[in-house]
mmCIF file of C-alpha atoms in Angstrom:
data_model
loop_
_atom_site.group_PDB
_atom_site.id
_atom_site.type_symbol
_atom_site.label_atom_id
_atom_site.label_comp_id
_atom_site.label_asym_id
_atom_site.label_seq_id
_atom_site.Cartn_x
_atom_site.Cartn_y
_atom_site.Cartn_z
ATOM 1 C CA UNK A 1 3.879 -4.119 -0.514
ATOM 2 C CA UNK A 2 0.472 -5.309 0.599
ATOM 3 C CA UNK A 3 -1.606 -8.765 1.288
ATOM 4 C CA UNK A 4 -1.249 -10.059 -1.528
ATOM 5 C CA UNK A 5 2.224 -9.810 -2.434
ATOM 6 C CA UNK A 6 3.573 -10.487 1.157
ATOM 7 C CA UNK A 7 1.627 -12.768 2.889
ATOM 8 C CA UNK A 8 -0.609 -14.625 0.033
ATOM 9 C CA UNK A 9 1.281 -14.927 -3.126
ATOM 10 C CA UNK A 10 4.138 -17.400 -1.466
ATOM 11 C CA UNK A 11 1.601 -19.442 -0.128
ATOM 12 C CA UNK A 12 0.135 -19.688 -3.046
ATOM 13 C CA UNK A 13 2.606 -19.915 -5.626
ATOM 14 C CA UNK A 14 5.523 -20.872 -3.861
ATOM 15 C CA UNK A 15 8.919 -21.073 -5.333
ATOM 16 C CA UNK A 16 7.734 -19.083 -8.691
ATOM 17 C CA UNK A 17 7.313 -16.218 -6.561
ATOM 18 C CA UNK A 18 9.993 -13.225 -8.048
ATOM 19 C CA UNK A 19 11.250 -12.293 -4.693
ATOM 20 C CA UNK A 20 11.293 -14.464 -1.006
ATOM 21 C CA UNK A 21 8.879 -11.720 1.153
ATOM 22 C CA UNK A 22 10.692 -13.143 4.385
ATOM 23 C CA UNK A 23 14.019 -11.769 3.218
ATOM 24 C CA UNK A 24 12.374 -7.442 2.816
ATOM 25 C CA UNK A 25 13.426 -5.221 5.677
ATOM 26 C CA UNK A 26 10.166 -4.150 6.758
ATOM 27 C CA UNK A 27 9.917 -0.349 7.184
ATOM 28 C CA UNK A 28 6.193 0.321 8.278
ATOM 29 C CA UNK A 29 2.739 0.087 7.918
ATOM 30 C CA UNK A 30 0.899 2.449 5.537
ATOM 31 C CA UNK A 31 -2.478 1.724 5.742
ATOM 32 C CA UNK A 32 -4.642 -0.644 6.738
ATOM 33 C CA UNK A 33 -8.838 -0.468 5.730
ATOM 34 C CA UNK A 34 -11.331 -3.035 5.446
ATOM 35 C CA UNK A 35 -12.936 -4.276 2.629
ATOM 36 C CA UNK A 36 -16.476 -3.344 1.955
ATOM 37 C CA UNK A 37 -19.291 -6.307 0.373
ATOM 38 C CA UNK A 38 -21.091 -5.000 -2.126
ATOM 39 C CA UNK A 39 -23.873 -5.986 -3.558
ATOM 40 C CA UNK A 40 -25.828 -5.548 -7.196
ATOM 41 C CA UNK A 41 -28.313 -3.002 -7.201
ATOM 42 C CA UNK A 42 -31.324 -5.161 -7.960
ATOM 43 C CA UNK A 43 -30.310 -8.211 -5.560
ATOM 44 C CA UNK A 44 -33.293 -8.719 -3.453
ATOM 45 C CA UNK A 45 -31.837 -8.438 -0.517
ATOM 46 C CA UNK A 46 -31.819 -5.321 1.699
ATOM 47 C CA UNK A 47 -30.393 -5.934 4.749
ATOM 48 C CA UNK A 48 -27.463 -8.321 6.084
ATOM 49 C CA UNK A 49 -29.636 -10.805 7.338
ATOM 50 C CA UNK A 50 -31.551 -10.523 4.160
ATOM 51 C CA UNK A 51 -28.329 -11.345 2.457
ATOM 52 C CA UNK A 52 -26.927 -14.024 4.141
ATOM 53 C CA UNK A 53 -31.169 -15.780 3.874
ATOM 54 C CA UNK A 54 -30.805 -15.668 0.589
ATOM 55 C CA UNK A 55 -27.434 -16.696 0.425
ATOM 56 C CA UNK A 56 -28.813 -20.277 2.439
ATOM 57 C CA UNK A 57 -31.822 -20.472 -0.365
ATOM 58 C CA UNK A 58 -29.738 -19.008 -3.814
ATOM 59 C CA UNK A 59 -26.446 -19.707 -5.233
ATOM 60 C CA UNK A 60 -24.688 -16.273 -4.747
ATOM 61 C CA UNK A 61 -21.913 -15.489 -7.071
ATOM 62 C CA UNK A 62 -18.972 -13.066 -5.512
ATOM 63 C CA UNK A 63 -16.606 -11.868 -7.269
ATOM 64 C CA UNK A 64 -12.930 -10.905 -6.256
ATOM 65 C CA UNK A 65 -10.189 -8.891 -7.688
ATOM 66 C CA UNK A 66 -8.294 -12.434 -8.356
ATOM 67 C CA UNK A 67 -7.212 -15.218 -6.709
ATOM 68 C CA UNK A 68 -5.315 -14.851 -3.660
ATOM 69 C CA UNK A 69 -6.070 -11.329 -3.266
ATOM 70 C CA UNK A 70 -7.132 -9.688 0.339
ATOM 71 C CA UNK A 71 -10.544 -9.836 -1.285
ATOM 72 C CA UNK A 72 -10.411 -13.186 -2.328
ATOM 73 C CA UNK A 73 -9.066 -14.357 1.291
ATOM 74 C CA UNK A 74 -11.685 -12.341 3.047
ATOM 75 C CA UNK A 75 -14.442 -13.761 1.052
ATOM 76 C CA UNK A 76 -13.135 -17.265 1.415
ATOM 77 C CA UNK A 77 -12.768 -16.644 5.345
ATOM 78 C CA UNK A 78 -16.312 -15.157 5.499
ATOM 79 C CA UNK A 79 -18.214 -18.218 3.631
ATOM 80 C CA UNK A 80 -16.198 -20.639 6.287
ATOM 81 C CA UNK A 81 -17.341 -19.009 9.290
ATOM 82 C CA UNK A 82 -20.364 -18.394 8.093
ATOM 83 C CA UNK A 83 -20.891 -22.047 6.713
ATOM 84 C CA UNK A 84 -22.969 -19.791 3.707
ATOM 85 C CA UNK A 85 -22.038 -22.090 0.131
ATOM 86 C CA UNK A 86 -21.046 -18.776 -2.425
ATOM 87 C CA UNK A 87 -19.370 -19.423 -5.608
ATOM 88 C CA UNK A 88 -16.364 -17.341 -5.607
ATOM 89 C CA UNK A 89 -15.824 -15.729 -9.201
ATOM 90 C CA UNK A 90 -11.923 -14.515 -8.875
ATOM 91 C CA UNK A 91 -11.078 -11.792 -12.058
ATOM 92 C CA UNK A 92 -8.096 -9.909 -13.343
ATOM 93 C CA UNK A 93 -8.500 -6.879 -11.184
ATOM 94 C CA UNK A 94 -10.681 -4.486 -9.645
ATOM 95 C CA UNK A 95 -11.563 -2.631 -12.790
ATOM 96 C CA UNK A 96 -13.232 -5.805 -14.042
ATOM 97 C CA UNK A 97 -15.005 -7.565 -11.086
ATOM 98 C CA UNK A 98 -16.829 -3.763 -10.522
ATOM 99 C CA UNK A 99 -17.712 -3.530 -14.129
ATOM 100 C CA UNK A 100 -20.119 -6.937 -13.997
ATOM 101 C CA UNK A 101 -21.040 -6.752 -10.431
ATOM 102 C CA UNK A 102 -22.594 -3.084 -11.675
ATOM 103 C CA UNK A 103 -23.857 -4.988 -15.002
ATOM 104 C CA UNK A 104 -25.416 -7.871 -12.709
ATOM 105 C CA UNK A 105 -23.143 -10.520 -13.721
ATOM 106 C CA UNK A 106 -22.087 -11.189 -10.254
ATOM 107 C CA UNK A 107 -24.120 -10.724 -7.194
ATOM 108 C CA UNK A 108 -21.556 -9.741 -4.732
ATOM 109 C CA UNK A 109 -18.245 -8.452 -4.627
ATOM 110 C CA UNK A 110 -15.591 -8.358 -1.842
ATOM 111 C CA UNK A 111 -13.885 -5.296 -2.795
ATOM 112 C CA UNK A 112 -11.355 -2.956 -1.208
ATOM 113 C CA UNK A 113 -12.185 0.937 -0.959
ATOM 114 C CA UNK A 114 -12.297 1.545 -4.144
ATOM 115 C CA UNK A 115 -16.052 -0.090 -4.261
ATOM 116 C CA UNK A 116 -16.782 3.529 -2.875
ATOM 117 C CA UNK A 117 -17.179 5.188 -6.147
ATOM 118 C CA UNK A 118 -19.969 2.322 -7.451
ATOM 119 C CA UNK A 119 -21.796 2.334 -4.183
ATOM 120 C CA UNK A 120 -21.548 6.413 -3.976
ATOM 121 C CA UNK A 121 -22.468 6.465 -7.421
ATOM 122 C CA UNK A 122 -25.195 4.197 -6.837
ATOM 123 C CA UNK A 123 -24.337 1.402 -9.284
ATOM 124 C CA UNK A 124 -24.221 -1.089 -6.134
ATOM 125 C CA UNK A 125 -25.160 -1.162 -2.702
ATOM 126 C CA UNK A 126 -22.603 -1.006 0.084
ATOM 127 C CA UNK A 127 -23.744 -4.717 2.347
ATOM 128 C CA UNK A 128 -21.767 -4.696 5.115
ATOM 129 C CA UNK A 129 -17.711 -4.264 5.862
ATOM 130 C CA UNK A 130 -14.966 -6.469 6.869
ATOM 131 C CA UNK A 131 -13.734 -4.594 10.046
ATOM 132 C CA UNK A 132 -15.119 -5.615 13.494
ATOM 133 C CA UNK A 133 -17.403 -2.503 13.902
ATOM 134 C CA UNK A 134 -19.079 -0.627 11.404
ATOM 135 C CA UNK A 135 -16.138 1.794 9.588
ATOM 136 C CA UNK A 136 -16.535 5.778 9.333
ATOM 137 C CA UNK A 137 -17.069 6.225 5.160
ATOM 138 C CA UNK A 138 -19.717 4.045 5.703
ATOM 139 C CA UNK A 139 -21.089 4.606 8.963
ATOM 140 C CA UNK A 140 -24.661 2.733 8.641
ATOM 141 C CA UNK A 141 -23.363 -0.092 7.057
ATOM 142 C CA UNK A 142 -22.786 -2.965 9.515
ATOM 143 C CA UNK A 143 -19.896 -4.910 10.003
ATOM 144 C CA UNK A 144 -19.916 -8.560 8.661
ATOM 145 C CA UNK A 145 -19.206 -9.801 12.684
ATOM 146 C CA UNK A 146 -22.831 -8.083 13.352
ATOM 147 C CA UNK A 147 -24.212 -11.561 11.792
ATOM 148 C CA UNK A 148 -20.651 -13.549 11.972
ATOM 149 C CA UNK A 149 -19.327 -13.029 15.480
ATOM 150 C CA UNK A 150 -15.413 -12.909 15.418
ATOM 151 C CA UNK A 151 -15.353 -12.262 11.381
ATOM 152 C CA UNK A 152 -12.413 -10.095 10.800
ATOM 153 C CA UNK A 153 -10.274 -9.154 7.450
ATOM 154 C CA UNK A 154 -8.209 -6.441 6.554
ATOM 155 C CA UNK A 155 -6.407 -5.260 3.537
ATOM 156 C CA UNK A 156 -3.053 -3.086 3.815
ATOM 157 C CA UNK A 157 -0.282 -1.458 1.998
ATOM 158 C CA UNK A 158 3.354 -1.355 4.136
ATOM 159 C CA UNK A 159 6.607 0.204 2.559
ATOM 160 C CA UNK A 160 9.365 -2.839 2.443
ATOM 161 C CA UNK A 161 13.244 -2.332 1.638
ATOM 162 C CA UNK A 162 15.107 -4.796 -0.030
ATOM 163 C CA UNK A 163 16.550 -7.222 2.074
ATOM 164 C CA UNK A 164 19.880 -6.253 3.623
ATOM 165 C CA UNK A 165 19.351 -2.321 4.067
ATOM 166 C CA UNK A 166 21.239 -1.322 6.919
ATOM 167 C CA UNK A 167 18.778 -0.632 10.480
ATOM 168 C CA UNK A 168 19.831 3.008 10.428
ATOM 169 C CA UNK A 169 18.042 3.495 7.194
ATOM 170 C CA UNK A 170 14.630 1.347 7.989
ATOM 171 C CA UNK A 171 14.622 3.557 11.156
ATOM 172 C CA UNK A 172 15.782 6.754 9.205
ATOM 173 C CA UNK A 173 12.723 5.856 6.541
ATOM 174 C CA UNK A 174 10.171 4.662 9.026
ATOM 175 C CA UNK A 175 10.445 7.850 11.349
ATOM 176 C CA UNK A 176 9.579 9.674 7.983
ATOM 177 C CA UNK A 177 6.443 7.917 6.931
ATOM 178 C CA UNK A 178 5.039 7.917 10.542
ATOM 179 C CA UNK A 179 5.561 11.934 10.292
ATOM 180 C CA UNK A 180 3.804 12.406 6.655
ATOM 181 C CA UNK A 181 1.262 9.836 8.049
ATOM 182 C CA UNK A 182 0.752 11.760 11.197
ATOM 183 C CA UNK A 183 -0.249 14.696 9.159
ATOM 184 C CA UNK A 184 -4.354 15.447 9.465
ATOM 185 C CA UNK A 185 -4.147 16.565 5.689
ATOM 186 C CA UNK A 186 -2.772 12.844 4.510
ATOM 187 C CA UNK A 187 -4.541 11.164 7.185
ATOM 188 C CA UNK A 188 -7.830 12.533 5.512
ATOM 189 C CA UNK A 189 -6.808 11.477 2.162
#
């Protein structure tokens, strides 16, 4: 399970949601990472600051992996706090919203880890993070509360049963992920 599916998507769409999220027996927490701004490689701006200037003079267009996605929330939640006015550009997936932020379609893009192959690859430039300080992969990019004190978003990933399984077996399940999790060779992965 992750943002979107638990916490978003029955806000959003309500009673045409598949399953009722309240009713999982919630095992654990896989991971939890932030979600890295990216920018297109030829966007004038340099810097953070340089970023969010431009952003008061330009119409910026970010793109997200959809609507009500952790990317689409965090972008949402950053324009508010920041009072910045950025057209959000929601697509079908992270495959596509890479693709034209790396072709110059978009300018930005609120994307979760896997922005670190364009930005390693050099097809776009890693802006700034989601996290409240600046995250290890990315060590001299700043954090998006540098510029917007209190800014904060997160993506994650849990492990949910369906509802109903018995404690013993949550317990018996989550003692199991904590140990693979606990291991340096899957924590480095």
């Amino acid at each position: 399970t992750g943002v979107s599916s638990m916490s978003a998507g029955s806000h959003l769409r309500g009673a045409k949601m598949p399953f009722n999220a309240s009713t999982f027996a919630h095992v654990t927490r896989l991971v939890r990472m932030p979600l890295i701004v990216a920018v297109r490689n030829d966007l004038p701006a340099r810097t953070l600051a340089e970023f969010m200037a431009l952003a008061k003079t330009t119409e910026i267009r970010w793109a997200s992996g959809g609507i009500g996605t952790s990317q689409h929330l965090a972008g949402e939640y950053f324009t508010q706090m920041s009072g910045l006015k950025m057209i959000h550009v929601p697509y079908r997936g992270t495959g596509p919203a890479l693709n034209d932020l790396t072709a110059g379609v978009v300018d930005a893009y609120f994307g979760d880890p896997a922005t670190l192959g364009v930005i390693k690859s050099g097809k776009a430039r890693a802006m700034a993070v989601s996290s409240p300080e600046r995250w290890a992969p990315l060590a001299d990019t700043p954090a998006l509360a540098e510029a917007v004190p209190g800014y904060e978003a997160w993506n994650w990933y849990g492990l949910d049963a369906p509802a109903g399984t018995p404690d013993a077996i949550v317990d018996f399940l989550a003692a199991a992920v904590r140990k693979v999790m606990a291991d340096p060779a899957v924590a480095r992965k």
